[in-house]
Amino acid sequence: MRRCTAVALAAAALLALPAAAQTSGLGLLNSILGGQQGGSASPAAALGSLLGGTQPTATAAPANDLMTLLSQADGTIDETREIEIGRQLAAVLLGSKPLHADAALQRYVNQLGRWISLQSARPLLPWTFGVLDDPGFNAFAAPGGFVFVTRGLVDRVDEAELAGILAHEITHVTERHHLQALRSKARAGLATQLLGSQIRTSNAVGSLVSQQMLALGRNLYFSGLDQSDEFEADRQGVALAARSGFDPYGLPGVLQQLRSAAPDNPLFALSLSTHPPAQQRLDLLEQAMGRRLDALAGKPVVRIEQRLAQPKR
């Protein structure tokens, strides 16, 4: 019961997020992607400079155009639109939780994530990684190459485990899992709301669609993806981490932590509620991996604080 309460409280907090916070989150994300730096070294500006300051950005598409694409059963969403959808969903996350202020940690996670993404099926996406200032144990991804991990997660894992988590989230993006889930939710929900309303003006319809877009994103992050998508991200994530030079048993190590977490621990509640049981994930990974990756295991354990303490080159 306490676990359900913790998840409900977290969901309520985000669902009640004021429009101003959502707007500032989107502005923060744009700052990160564009590397715009003001007079002070804010976390957003710092991360923008770490990302190179020249991330390619697509012209923002109106929310109603994006929702129309999502609602069409046979509509094609090109990469430009996929990135824009991801940008809007990432803004929801950034509006809820600020970026962690440690620029060195942001740099490290971006370097690690970008290296792994280069070994993925979609290396040319404008991959963006960030650490949210949240004590919970969680990770999120959005279409188009946006990946976030929480400070609470980073504090509890070593480098191989973090690589496994990032590879798992990168796989969600490369396989377009979130887009598929959004399309399903959009087709089910948007048409019902529009047909049931008395709205007739284009501006009012656009406002409703924009609200629906944000609601879809919030709902997705608190309901989770299909279990089959999570299992696929586990399998491919382990292989991607190994291909990137990391111990393939990093992700299983994280799953063991989740298996040991108390169900009523509020720091793990959201992650546990939006993913299949950790033991089931471990069992399926063992079936898929067998002993085939043992030769790649056993690399020295590197703590993240060790990496951050190394002198810059």
PDB file of C-alpha atoms in Angstrom:
ATOM      1  CA  MET A   1       0.000   0.000   0.000  1.00  0.00           C
ATOM      2  CA  ARG A   2       2.819   2.417   0.884  1.00  0.00           C
ATOM      3  CA  ARG A   3       4.513   1.740  -2.454  1.00  0.00           C
ATOM      4  CA  CYS A   4       1.326   2.622  -4.339  1.00  0.00           C
ATOM      5  CA  THR A   5       0.959   5.760  -2.241  1.00  0.00           C
ATOM      6  CA  ALA A   6       4.502   6.887  -3.066  1.00  0.00           C
ATOM      7  CA  VAL A   7       3.896   6.433  -6.783  1.00  0.00           C
ATOM      8  CA  ALA A   8       0.560   8.225  -6.578  1.00  0.00           C
ATOM      9  CA  LEU A   9       2.118  11.179  -4.778  1.00  0.00           C
ATOM     10  CA  ALA A  10       4.896  11.423  -7.355  1.00  0.00           C
ATOM     11  CA  ALA A  11       2.401  11.285 -10.206  1.00  0.00           C
ATOM     12  CA  ALA A  12       0.193  13.886  -8.582  1.00  0.00           C
ATOM     13  CA  ALA A  13       3.136  16.237  -8.150  1.00  0.00           C
ATOM     14  CA  LEU A  14       3.960  16.129 -11.844  1.00  0.00           C
ATOM     15  CA  LEU A  15       0.372  16.241 -13.020  1.00  0.00           C
ATOM     16  CA  ALA A  16      -0.123  19.363 -10.928  1.00  0.00           C
ATOM     17  CA  LEU A  17       2.940  21.047 -12.415  1.00  0.00           C
ATOM     18  CA  PRO A  18       2.065  24.657 -13.296  1.00  0.00           C
ATOM     19  CA  ALA A  19       2.403  25.901 -16.857  1.00  0.00           C
ATOM     20  CA  ALA A  20       5.214  28.271 -15.852  1.00  0.00           C
ATOM     21  CA  ALA A  21       7.324  25.369 -14.633  1.00  0.00           C
ATOM     22  CA  GLN A  22       6.736  23.484 -17.865  1.00  0.00           C
ATOM     23  CA  THR A  23       7.755  26.543 -19.864  1.00  0.00           C
ATOM     24  CA  SER A  24      10.929  27.045 -17.840  1.00  0.00           C
ATOM     25  CA  GLY A  25      11.719  23.357 -18.323  1.00  0.00           C
ATOM     26  CA  LEU A  26      11.423  23.709 -22.083  1.00  0.00           C
ATOM     27  CA  GLY A  27      13.608  26.813 -21.981  1.00  0.00           C
ATOM     28  CA  LEU A  28      16.128  24.915 -19.902  1.00  0.00           C
ATOM     29  CA  LEU A  29      16.173  22.104 -22.435  1.00  0.00           C
ATOM     30  CA  ASN A  30      16.660  24.546 -25.317  1.00  0.00           C
ATOM     31  CA  SER A  31      19.541  26.095 -23.417  1.00  0.00           C
ATOM     32  CA  ILE A  32      21.103  22.687 -22.971  1.00  0.00           C
ATOM     33  CA  LEU A  33      20.757  21.794 -26.630  1.00  0.00           C
ATOM     34  CA  GLY A  34      21.901  25.143 -27.942  1.00  0.00           C
ATOM     35  CA  GLY A  35      24.660  25.804 -25.456  1.00  0.00           C
ATOM     36  CA  GLN A  36      23.400  29.326 -24.791  1.00  0.00           C
ATOM     37  CA  GLN A  37      25.396  30.731 -21.924  1.00  0.00           C
ATOM     38  CA  GLY A  38      24.472  33.786 -19.931  1.00  0.00           C
ATOM     39  CA  GLY A  39      26.539  35.775 -17.500  1.00  0.00           C
ATOM     40  CA  SER A  40      26.517  33.076 -14.829  1.00  0.00           C
ATOM     41  CA  ALA A  41      27.489  29.450 -15.121  1.00  0.00           C
ATOM     42  CA  SER A  42      24.092  27.860 -14.557  1.00  0.00           C
ATOM     43  CA  PRO A  43      23.762  24.055 -14.740  1.00  0.00           C
ATOM     44  CA  ALA A  44      21.951  24.443 -18.060  1.00  0.00           C
ATOM     45  CA  ALA A  45      24.687  26.635 -19.511  1.00  0.00           C
ATOM     46  CA  ALA A  46      27.363  24.325 -18.184  1.00  0.00           C
ATOM     47  CA  LEU A  47      25.723  21.300 -19.766  1.00  0.00           C
ATOM     48  CA  GLY A  48      25.187  23.241 -22.983  1.00  0.00           C
ATOM     49  CA  SER A  49      28.914  23.905 -23.250  1.00  0.00           C
ATOM     50  CA  LEU A  50      29.691  20.288 -22.438  1.00  0.00           C
ATOM     51  CA  LEU A  51      27.479  19.170 -25.302  1.00  0.00           C
ATOM     52  CA  GLY A  52      29.480  21.201 -27.778  1.00  0.00           C
ATOM     53  CA  GLY A  53      27.065  24.100 -28.118  1.00  0.00           C
ATOM     54  CA  THR A  54      26.054  23.256 -31.681  1.00  0.00           C
ATOM     55  CA  GLN A  55      23.459  20.535 -31.367  1.00  0.00           C
ATOM     56  CA  PRO A  56      21.346  20.383 -34.549  1.00  0.00           C
ATOM     57  CA  THR A  57      17.800  21.448 -33.781  1.00  0.00           C
ATOM     58  CA  ALA A  58      14.722  21.001 -35.898  1.00  0.00           C
ATOM     59  CA  THR A  59      12.194  23.751 -36.408  1.00  0.00           C
ATOM     60  CA  ALA A  60       9.634  23.259 -33.684  1.00  0.00           C
ATOM     61  CA  ALA A  61       6.467  21.675 -34.998  1.00  0.00           C
ATOM     62  CA  PRO A  62       3.108  22.733 -33.569  1.00  0.00           C
ATOM     63  CA  ALA A  63       1.787  20.295 -30.984  1.00  0.00           C
ATOM     64  CA  ASN A  64      -1.368  19.695 -33.009  1.00  0.00           C
ATOM     65  CA  ASP A  65       0.733  18.561 -36.015  1.00  0.00           C
ATOM     66  CA  LEU A  66       2.670  16.162 -33.807  1.00  0.00           C
ATOM     67  CA  MET A  67      -0.495  14.810 -32.209  1.00  0.00           C
ATOM     68  CA  THR A  68      -2.048  14.318 -35.645  1.00  0.00           C
ATOM     69  CA  LEU A  69       0.959  12.239 -36.671  1.00  0.00           C
ATOM     70  CA  LEU A  70       0.789  10.209 -33.479  1.00  0.00           C
ATOM     71  CA  SER A  71      -2.933   9.605 -33.937  1.00  0.00           C
ATOM     72  CA  GLN A  72      -2.673   8.336 -37.519  1.00  0.00           C
ATOM     73  CA  ALA A  73      -2.521   4.566 -37.699  1.00  0.00           C
ATOM     74  CA  ASP A  74      -0.373   4.597 -40.840  1.00  0.00           C
ATOM     75  CA  GLY A  75       1.295   8.004 -40.541  1.00  0.00           C
ATOM     76  CA  THR A  76       5.052   8.169 -40.915  1.00  0.00           C
ATOM     77  CA  ILE A  77       6.995  10.067 -38.267  1.00  0.00           C
ATOM     78  CA  ASP A  78      10.303  11.152 -39.718  1.00  0.00           C
ATOM     79  CA  GLU A  79      13.378  11.717 -37.602  1.00  0.00           C
ATOM     80  CA  THR A  80      12.909  15.485 -37.438  1.00  0.00           C
ATOM     81  CA  ARG A  81       9.415  15.095 -35.973  1.00  0.00           C
ATOM     82  CA  GLU A  82      10.599  12.300 -33.692  1.00  0.00           C
ATOM     83  CA  ILE A  83      13.223  14.638 -32.222  1.00  0.00           C
ATOM     84  CA  GLU A  84      10.632  17.378 -31.712  1.00  0.00           C
ATOM     85  CA  ILE A  85       8.282  14.989 -29.919  1.00  0.00           C
ATOM     86  CA  GLY A  86      11.176  13.913 -27.712  1.00  0.00           C
ATOM     87  CA  ARG A  87      12.086  17.521 -27.015  1.00  0.00           C
ATOM     88  CA  GLN A  88       8.565  18.224 -25.741  1.00  0.00           C
ATOM     89  CA  LEU A  89       8.551  15.134 -23.532  1.00  0.00           C
ATOM     90  CA  ALA A  90      12.033  15.887 -22.196  1.00  0.00           C
ATOM     91  CA  ALA A  91      10.792  19.357 -21.291  1.00  0.00           C
ATOM     92  CA  VAL A  92       8.142  17.732 -19.098  1.00  0.00           C
ATOM     93  CA  LEU A  93      10.891  15.914 -17.190  1.00  0.00           C
ATOM     94  CA  LEU A  94      13.050  19.018 -16.890  1.00  0.00           C
ATOM     95  CA  GLY A  95      10.062  21.021 -15.695  1.00  0.00           C
ATOM     96  CA  SER A  96       9.515  18.510 -12.908  1.00  0.00           C
ATOM     97  CA  LYS A  97      13.115  17.993 -11.775  1.00  0.00           C
ATOM     98  CA  PRO A  98      16.029  20.388 -12.317  1.00  0.00           C
ATOM     99  CA  LEU A  99      19.394  19.321 -13.641  1.00  0.00           C
ATOM    100  CA  HIS A 100      21.973  18.388 -11.036  1.00  0.00           C
ATOM    101  CA  ALA A 101      24.411  21.274 -10.522  1.00  0.00           C
ATOM    102  CA  ASP A 102      27.603  19.166 -10.792  1.00  0.00           C
ATOM    103  CA  ALA A 103      29.014  20.101 -14.224  1.00  0.00           C
ATOM    104  CA  ALA A 104      31.771  17.469 -13.991  1.00  0.00           C
ATOM    105  CA  LEU A 105      29.175  14.756 -13.443  1.00  0.00           C
ATOM    106  CA  GLN A 106      27.086  16.035 -16.364  1.00  0.00           C
ATOM    107  CA  ARG A 107      30.192  15.973 -18.564  1.00  0.00           C
ATOM    108  CA  TYR A 108      31.048  12.437 -17.508  1.00  0.00           C
ATOM    109  CA  VAL A 109      27.545  11.043 -18.101  1.00  0.00           C
ATOM    110  CA  ASN A 110      27.400  12.722 -21.517  1.00  0.00           C
ATOM    111  CA  GLN A 111      30.768  11.327 -22.535  1.00  0.00           C
ATOM    112  CA  LEU A 112      29.768   7.856 -21.390  1.00  0.00           C
ATOM    113  CA  GLY A 113      26.339   7.998 -23.011  1.00  0.00           C
ATOM    114  CA  ARG A 114      27.615   9.398 -26.283  1.00  0.00           C
ATOM    115  CA  TRP A 115      30.276   6.712 -26.556  1.00  0.00           C
ATOM    116  CA  ILE A 116      27.671   3.987 -26.074  1.00  0.00           C
ATOM    117  CA  SER A 117      25.260   5.661 -28.509  1.00  0.00           C
ATOM    118  CA  LEU A 118      27.973   5.620 -31.187  1.00  0.00           C
ATOM    119  CA  GLN A 119      27.873   1.819 -31.042  1.00  0.00           C
ATOM    120  CA  SER A 120      24.076   1.761 -31.332  1.00  0.00           C
ATOM    121  CA  ALA A 121      21.836   1.308 -34.360  1.00  0.00           C
ATOM    122  CA  ARG A 122      21.256   5.090 -34.576  1.00  0.00           C
ATOM    123  CA  PRO A 123      24.575   6.817 -33.852  1.00  0.00           C
ATOM    124  CA  LEU A 124      23.711  10.034 -35.719  1.00  0.00           C
ATOM    125  CA  LEU A 125      20.805  11.131 -33.529  1.00  0.00           C
ATOM    126  CA  PRO A 126      21.555  14.311 -31.540  1.00  0.00           C
ATOM    127  CA  TRP A 127      22.014  12.300 -28.359  1.00  0.00           C
ATOM    128  CA  THR A 128      21.627  14.288 -25.155  1.00  0.00           C
ATOM    129  CA  PHE A 129      22.197  12.949 -21.642  1.00  0.00           C
ATOM    130  CA  GLY A 130      21.482  14.637 -18.333  1.00  0.00           C
ATOM    131  CA  VAL A 131      21.476  13.950 -14.596  1.00  0.00           C
ATOM    132  CA  LEU A 132      18.316  15.068 -12.792  1.00  0.00           C
ATOM    133  CA  ASP A 133      18.593  16.362  -9.232  1.00  0.00           C
ATOM    134  CA  ASP A 134      16.333  13.671  -7.815  1.00  0.00           C
ATOM    135  CA  PRO A 135      17.229  11.268  -4.974  1.00  0.00           C
ATOM    136  CA  GLY A 136      15.109   8.499  -6.499  1.00  0.00           C
ATOM    137  CA  PHE A 137      16.544   5.534  -8.400  1.00  0.00           C
ATOM    138  CA  ASN A 138      15.376   5.909 -11.985  1.00  0.00           C
ATOM    139  CA  ALA A 139      16.209   6.565 -15.628  1.00  0.00           C
ATOM    140  CA  PHE A 140      14.101   7.974 -18.459  1.00  0.00           C
ATOM    141  CA  ALA A 141      14.337   8.286 -22.226  1.00  0.00           C
ATOM    142  CA  ALA A 142      12.380  10.218 -24.837  1.00  0.00           C
ATOM    143  CA  PRO A 143      12.204   9.819 -28.627  1.00  0.00           C
ATOM    144  CA  GLY A 144      14.965  11.386 -30.665  1.00  0.00           C
ATOM    145  CA  GLY A 145      17.868  10.690 -28.313  1.00  0.00           C
ATOM    146  CA  PHE A 146      17.045  12.278 -24.940  1.00  0.00           C
ATOM    147  CA  VAL A 147      18.165  10.231 -21.917  1.00  0.00           C
ATOM    148  CA  PHE A 148      18.097  11.216 -18.244  1.00  0.00           C
ATOM    149  CA  VAL A 149      19.247   9.448 -15.091  1.00  0.00           C
ATOM    150  CA  THR A 150      18.630  10.572 -11.532  1.00  0.00           C
ATOM    151  CA  ARG A 151      21.275  11.624  -9.046  1.00  0.00           C
ATOM    152  CA  GLY A 152      20.036   8.896  -6.699  1.00  0.00           C
ATOM    153  CA  LEU A 153      20.728   6.262  -9.343  1.00  0.00           C
ATOM    154  CA  VAL A 154      24.209   7.557 -10.173  1.00  0.00           C
ATOM    155  CA  ASP A 155      25.104   7.555  -6.469  1.00  0.00           C
ATOM    156  CA  ARG A 156      24.299   3.831  -6.191  1.00  0.00           C
ATOM    157  CA  VAL A 157      26.032   2.308  -9.226  1.00  0.00           C
ATOM    158  CA  ASP A 158      29.506   1.821 -10.646  1.00  0.00           C
ATOM    159  CA  GLU A 159      30.579   2.646 -14.192  1.00  0.00           C
ATOM    160  CA  ALA A 160      29.659  -0.709 -15.751  1.00  0.00           C
ATOM    161  CA  GLU A 161      26.235  -0.584 -14.125  1.00  0.00           C
ATOM    162  CA  LEU A 162      25.633   2.967 -15.339  1.00  0.00           C
ATOM    163  CA  ALA A 163      26.735   1.907 -18.832  1.00  0.00           C
ATOM    164  CA  GLY A 164      24.195  -0.918 -18.716  1.00  0.00           C
ATOM    165  CA  ILE A 165      21.423   1.476 -17.707  1.00  0.00           C
ATOM    166  CA  LEU A 166      22.306   3.971 -20.440  1.00  0.00           C
ATOM    167  CA  ALA A 167      22.470   1.161 -23.011  1.00  0.00           C
ATOM    168  CA  HIS A 168      19.008  -0.001 -21.902  1.00  0.00           C
ATOM    169  CA  GLU A 169      17.572   3.515 -22.334  1.00  0.00           C
ATOM    170  CA  ILE A 170      19.392   4.038 -25.642  1.00  0.00           C
ATOM    171  CA  THR A 171      17.761   0.837 -26.914  1.00  0.00           C
ATOM    172  CA  HIS A 172      14.319   2.217 -26.066  1.00  0.00           C
ATOM    173  CA  VAL A 173      15.137   5.160 -28.344  1.00  0.00           C
ATOM    174  CA  THR A 174      16.693   3.195 -31.207  1.00  0.00           C
ATOM    175  CA  GLU A 175      13.739   0.788 -31.254  1.00  0.00           C
ATOM    176  CA  ARG A 176      11.242   3.678 -31.006  1.00  0.00           C
ATOM    177  CA  HIS A 177       9.467   2.098 -28.040  1.00  0.00           C
ATOM    178  CA  HIS A 178       8.188   5.408 -26.684  1.00  0.00           C
ATOM    179  CA  LEU A 179       6.856   6.491 -30.080  1.00  0.00           C
ATOM    180  CA  GLN A 180       4.910   3.253 -30.408  1.00  0.00           C
ATOM    181  CA  ALA A 181       3.458   3.674 -26.919  1.00  0.00           C
ATOM    182  CA  LEU A 182       2.572   7.313 -27.578  1.00  0.00           C
ATOM    183  CA  ARG A 183       0.823   6.426 -30.826  1.00  0.00           C
ATOM    184  CA  SER A 184      -1.284   3.829 -29.083  1.00  0.00           C
ATOM    185  CA  LYS A 185      -2.256   6.235 -26.305  1.00  0.00           C
ATOM    186  CA  ALA A 186      -2.869   9.096 -28.751  1.00  0.00           C
ATOM    187  CA  ARG A 187      -5.199   7.081 -30.968  1.00  0.00           C
ATOM    188  CA  ALA A 188      -7.150   5.926 -27.925  1.00  0.00           C
ATOM    189  CA  GLY A 189      -7.395   9.249 -26.125  1.00  0.00           C
ATOM    190  CA  LEU A 190      -7.230  12.224 -28.461  1.00  0.00           C
ATOM    191  CA  ALA A 191     -10.089  11.260 -30.758  1.00  0.00           C
ATOM    192  CA  THR A 192     -12.332  10.588 -27.761  1.00  0.00           C
ATOM    193  CA  GLN A 193     -11.631  14.011 -26.244  1.00  0.00           C
ATOM    194  CA  LEU A 194     -12.094  15.895 -29.503  1.00  0.00           C
ATOM    195  CA  LEU A 195     -15.294  14.101 -30.465  1.00  0.00           C
ATOM    196  CA  GLY A 196     -16.738  14.545 -26.995  1.00  0.00           C
ATOM    197  CA  SER A 197     -15.986  18.253 -26.766  1.00  0.00           C
ATOM    198  CA  GLN A 198     -17.906  21.227 -28.097  1.00  0.00           C
ATOM    199  CA  ILE A 199     -14.708  23.000 -29.180  1.00  0.00           C
ATOM    200  CA  ARG A 200     -14.856  24.347 -32.702  1.00  0.00           C
ATOM    201  CA  THR A 201     -12.194  27.064 -33.065  1.00  0.00           C
ATOM    202  CA  SER A 202      -8.742  26.114 -34.316  1.00  0.00           C
ATOM    203  CA  ASN A 203      -7.003  27.895 -31.422  1.00  0.00           C
ATOM    204  CA  ALA A 204      -9.076  26.037 -28.857  1.00  0.00           C
ATOM    205  CA  VAL A 205      -8.454  22.725 -30.589  1.00  0.00           C
ATOM    206  CA  GLY A 206      -4.725  23.490 -30.688  1.00  0.00           C
ATOM    207  CA  SER A 207      -4.756  24.246 -26.965  1.00  0.00           C
ATOM    208  CA  LEU A 208      -6.533  20.984 -26.221  1.00  0.00           C
ATOM    209  CA  VAL A 209      -4.051  19.052 -28.340  1.00  0.00           C
ATOM    210  CA  SER A 210      -1.080  20.707 -26.630  1.00  0.00           C
ATOM    211  CA  GLN A 211      -2.510  19.744 -23.245  1.00  0.00           C
ATOM    212  CA  GLN A 212      -3.104  16.232 -24.526  1.00  0.00           C
ATOM    213  CA  MET A 213       0.513  16.006 -25.710  1.00  0.00           C
ATOM    214  CA  LEU A 214       1.793  16.883 -22.239  1.00  0.00           C
ATOM    215  CA  ALA A 215      -0.705  14.537 -20.600  1.00  0.00           C
ATOM    216  CA  LEU A 216       0.434  11.691 -22.853  1.00  0.00           C
ATOM    217  CA  GLY A 217       4.026  12.220 -21.806  1.00  0.00           C
ATOM    218  CA  ARG A 218       3.218  12.339 -18.109  1.00  0.00           C
ATOM    219  CA  ASN A 219       1.012   9.276 -18.369  1.00  0.00           C
ATOM    220  CA  LEU A 220       3.712   7.348 -20.205  1.00  0.00           C
ATOM    221  CA  TYR A 221       6.375   8.021 -17.593  1.00  0.00           C
ATOM    222  CA  PHE A 222       4.119   6.941 -14.734  1.00  0.00           C
ATOM    223  CA  SER A 223       2.577   3.901 -16.430  1.00  0.00           C
ATOM    224  CA  GLY A 224       5.705   2.563 -18.124  1.00  0.00           C
ATOM    225  CA  LEU A 225       6.236   0.769 -21.410  1.00  0.00           C
ATOM    226  CA  ASP A 226       5.016  -2.679 -22.399  1.00  0.00           C
ATOM    227  CA  GLN A 227       6.865  -5.488 -20.662  1.00  0.00           C
ATOM    228  CA  SER A 228       8.018  -6.833 -24.030  1.00  0.00           C
ATOM    229  CA  ASP A 229       9.724  -3.490 -24.713  1.00  0.00           C
ATOM    230  CA  GLU A 230      11.516  -3.636 -21.362  1.00  0.00           C
ATOM    231  CA  PHE A 231      12.716  -7.180 -21.987  1.00  0.00           C
ATOM    232  CA  GLU A 232      13.970  -6.196 -25.448  1.00  0.00           C
ATOM    233  CA  ALA A 233      15.817  -3.191 -24.000  1.00  0.00           C
ATOM    234  CA  ASP A 234      17.424  -5.483 -21.412  1.00  0.00           C
ATOM    235  CA  ARG A 235      18.652  -7.966 -24.029  1.00  0.00           C
ATOM    236  CA  GLN A 236      19.882  -5.420 -26.525  1.00  0.00           C
ATOM    237  CA  GLY A 237      21.211  -3.162 -23.773  1.00  0.00           C
ATOM    238  CA  VAL A 238      23.477  -5.884 -22.411  1.00  0.00           C
ATOM    239  CA  ALA A 239      24.848  -6.540 -25.907  1.00  0.00           C
ATOM    240  CA  LEU A 240      25.288  -2.805 -26.567  1.00  0.00           C
ATOM    241  CA  ALA A 241      27.175  -2.288 -23.298  1.00  0.00           C
ATOM    242  CA  ALA A 242      29.469  -5.202 -24.140  1.00  0.00           C
ATOM    243  CA  ARG A 243      30.012  -3.873 -27.666  1.00  0.00           C
ATOM    244  CA  SER A 244      30.979  -0.540 -26.111  1.00  0.00           C
ATOM    245  CA  GLY A 245      33.681  -2.190 -24.012  1.00  0.00           C
ATOM    246  CA  PHE A 246      31.896  -2.533 -20.669  1.00  0.00           C
ATOM    247  CA  ASP A 247      31.240  -5.553 -18.495  1.00  0.00           C
ATOM    248  CA  PRO A 248      27.954  -7.031 -19.796  1.00  0.00           C
ATOM    249  CA  TYR A 249      26.956  -7.944 -16.257  1.00  0.00           C
ATOM    250  CA  GLY A 250      26.545  -4.284 -15.303  1.00  0.00           C
ATOM    251  CA  LEU A 251      22.813  -4.179 -16.040  1.00  0.00           C
ATOM    252  CA  PRO A 252      22.156  -7.482 -14.244  1.00  0.00           C
ATOM    253  CA  GLY A 253      23.929  -5.945 -11.244  1.00  0.00           C
ATOM    254  CA  VAL A 254      21.434  -3.085 -11.282  1.00  0.00           C
ATOM    255  CA  LEU A 255      18.542  -5.540 -11.533  1.00  0.00           C
ATOM    256  CA  GLN A 256      19.883  -7.320  -8.459  1.00  0.00           C
ATOM    257  CA  GLN A 257      19.727  -4.006  -6.595  1.00  0.00           C
ATOM    258  CA  LEU A 258      16.119  -3.555  -7.686  1.00  0.00           C
ATOM    259  CA  ARG A 259      15.303  -7.108  -6.631  1.00  0.00           C
ATOM    260  CA  SER A 260      16.672  -6.390  -3.155  1.00  0.00           C
ATOM    261  CA  ALA A 261      14.897  -3.042  -2.763  1.00  0.00           C
ATOM    262  CA  ALA A 262      12.068  -2.897  -0.256  1.00  0.00           C
ATOM    263  CA  PRO A 263       8.754  -2.509  -2.121  1.00  0.00           C
ATOM    264  CA  ASP A 264       7.756   0.392   0.122  1.00  0.00           C
ATOM    265  CA  ASN A 265      11.037   2.298  -0.322  1.00  0.00           C
ATOM    266  CA  PRO A 266       9.941   5.616  -1.903  1.00  0.00           C
ATOM    267  CA  LEU A 267      13.310   6.005  -3.656  1.00  0.00           C
ATOM    268  CA  PHE A 268      12.639   2.861  -5.712  1.00  0.00           C
ATOM    269  CA  ALA A 269       8.828   2.982  -5.892  1.00  0.00           C
ATOM    270  CA  LEU A 270       8.477   4.574  -9.334  1.00  0.00           C
ATOM    271  CA  SER A 271      11.115   2.375 -10.960  1.00  0.00           C
ATOM    272  CA  LEU A 272       9.597  -0.779  -9.474  1.00  0.00           C
ATOM    273  CA  SER A 273       6.062   0.187 -10.510  1.00  0.00           C
ATOM    274  CA  THR A 274       6.915   0.977 -14.147  1.00  0.00           C
ATOM    275  CA  HIS A 275       9.040  -2.096 -14.910  1.00  0.00           C
ATOM    276  CA  PRO A 276       8.501  -5.866 -14.825  1.00  0.00           C
ATOM    277  CA  PRO A 277       9.656  -7.677 -11.665  1.00  0.00           C
ATOM    278  CA  ALA A 278      13.447  -7.610 -11.417  1.00  0.00           C
ATOM    279  CA  GLN A 279      13.693 -11.384 -10.901  1.00  0.00           C
ATOM    280  CA  GLN A 280      11.719 -12.009 -14.085  1.00  0.00           C
ATOM    281  CA  ARG A 281      14.045  -9.676 -15.987  1.00  0.00           C
ATOM    282  CA  LEU A 282      17.090 -11.457 -14.576  1.00  0.00           C
ATOM    283  CA  ASP A 283      15.687 -14.871 -15.512  1.00  0.00           C
ATOM    284  CA  LEU A 284      14.974 -13.804 -19.093  1.00  0.00           C
ATOM    285  CA  LEU A 285      18.406 -12.205 -19.407  1.00  0.00           C
ATOM    286  CA  GLU A 286      20.046 -15.401 -18.221  1.00  0.00           C
ATOM    287  CA  GLN A 287      18.099 -17.376 -20.809  1.00  0.00           C
ATOM    288  CA  ALA A 288      19.148 -14.949 -23.546  1.00  0.00           C
ATOM    289  CA  MET A 289      22.785 -14.532 -22.515  1.00  0.00           C
ATOM    290  CA  GLY A 290      23.671 -17.966 -21.210  1.00  0.00           C
ATOM    291  CA  ARG A 291      27.429 -18.078 -20.806  1.00  0.00           C
ATOM    292  CA  ARG A 292      28.129 -16.439 -24.159  1.00  0.00           C
ATOM    293  CA  LEU A 293      29.313 -13.153 -22.688  1.00  0.00           C
ATOM    294  CA  ASP A 294      31.420 -14.576 -19.859  1.00  0.00           C
ATOM    295  CA  ALA A 295      34.638 -13.862 -21.763  1.00  0.00           C
ATOM    296  CA  LEU A 296      33.789 -10.156 -21.691  1.00  0.00           C
ATOM    297  CA  ALA A 297      33.079 -10.089 -17.967  1.00  0.00           C
ATOM    298  CA  GLY A 298      35.423  -9.469 -15.064  1.00  0.00           C
ATOM    299  CA  LYS A 299      36.683  -6.022 -16.029  1.00  0.00           C
ATOM    300  CA  PRO A 300      37.949  -3.944 -13.076  1.00  0.00           C
ATOM    301  CA  VAL A 301      35.141  -2.224 -11.196  1.00  0.00           C
ATOM    302  CA  VAL A 302      35.406   1.536 -11.684  1.00  0.00           C
ATOM    303  CA  ARG A 303      33.526   3.758  -9.292  1.00  0.00           C
ATOM    304  CA  ILE A 304      32.122   6.926 -10.795  1.00  0.00           C
ATOM    305  CA  GLU A 305      33.818   9.102  -8.191  1.00  0.00           C
ATOM    306  CA  GLN A 306      37.155   7.685  -9.394  1.00  0.00           C
ATOM    307  CA  ARG A 307      36.423   8.917 -12.909  1.00  0.00           C
ATOM    308  CA  LEU A 308      35.429  12.341 -11.651  1.00  0.00           C
ATOM    309  CA  ALA A 309      38.629  12.589  -9.608  1.00  0.00           C
ATOM    310  CA  GLN A 310      40.864  11.945 -12.618  1.00  0.00           C
ATOM    311  CA  PRO A 311      42.638  15.033 -13.990  1.00  0.00           C
ATOM    312  CA  LYS A 312      41.196  16.455 -17.203  1.00  0.00           C
ATOM    313  CA  ARG A 313      43.150  15.745 -20.366  1.00  0.00           C
TER     314      ARG A 313
END
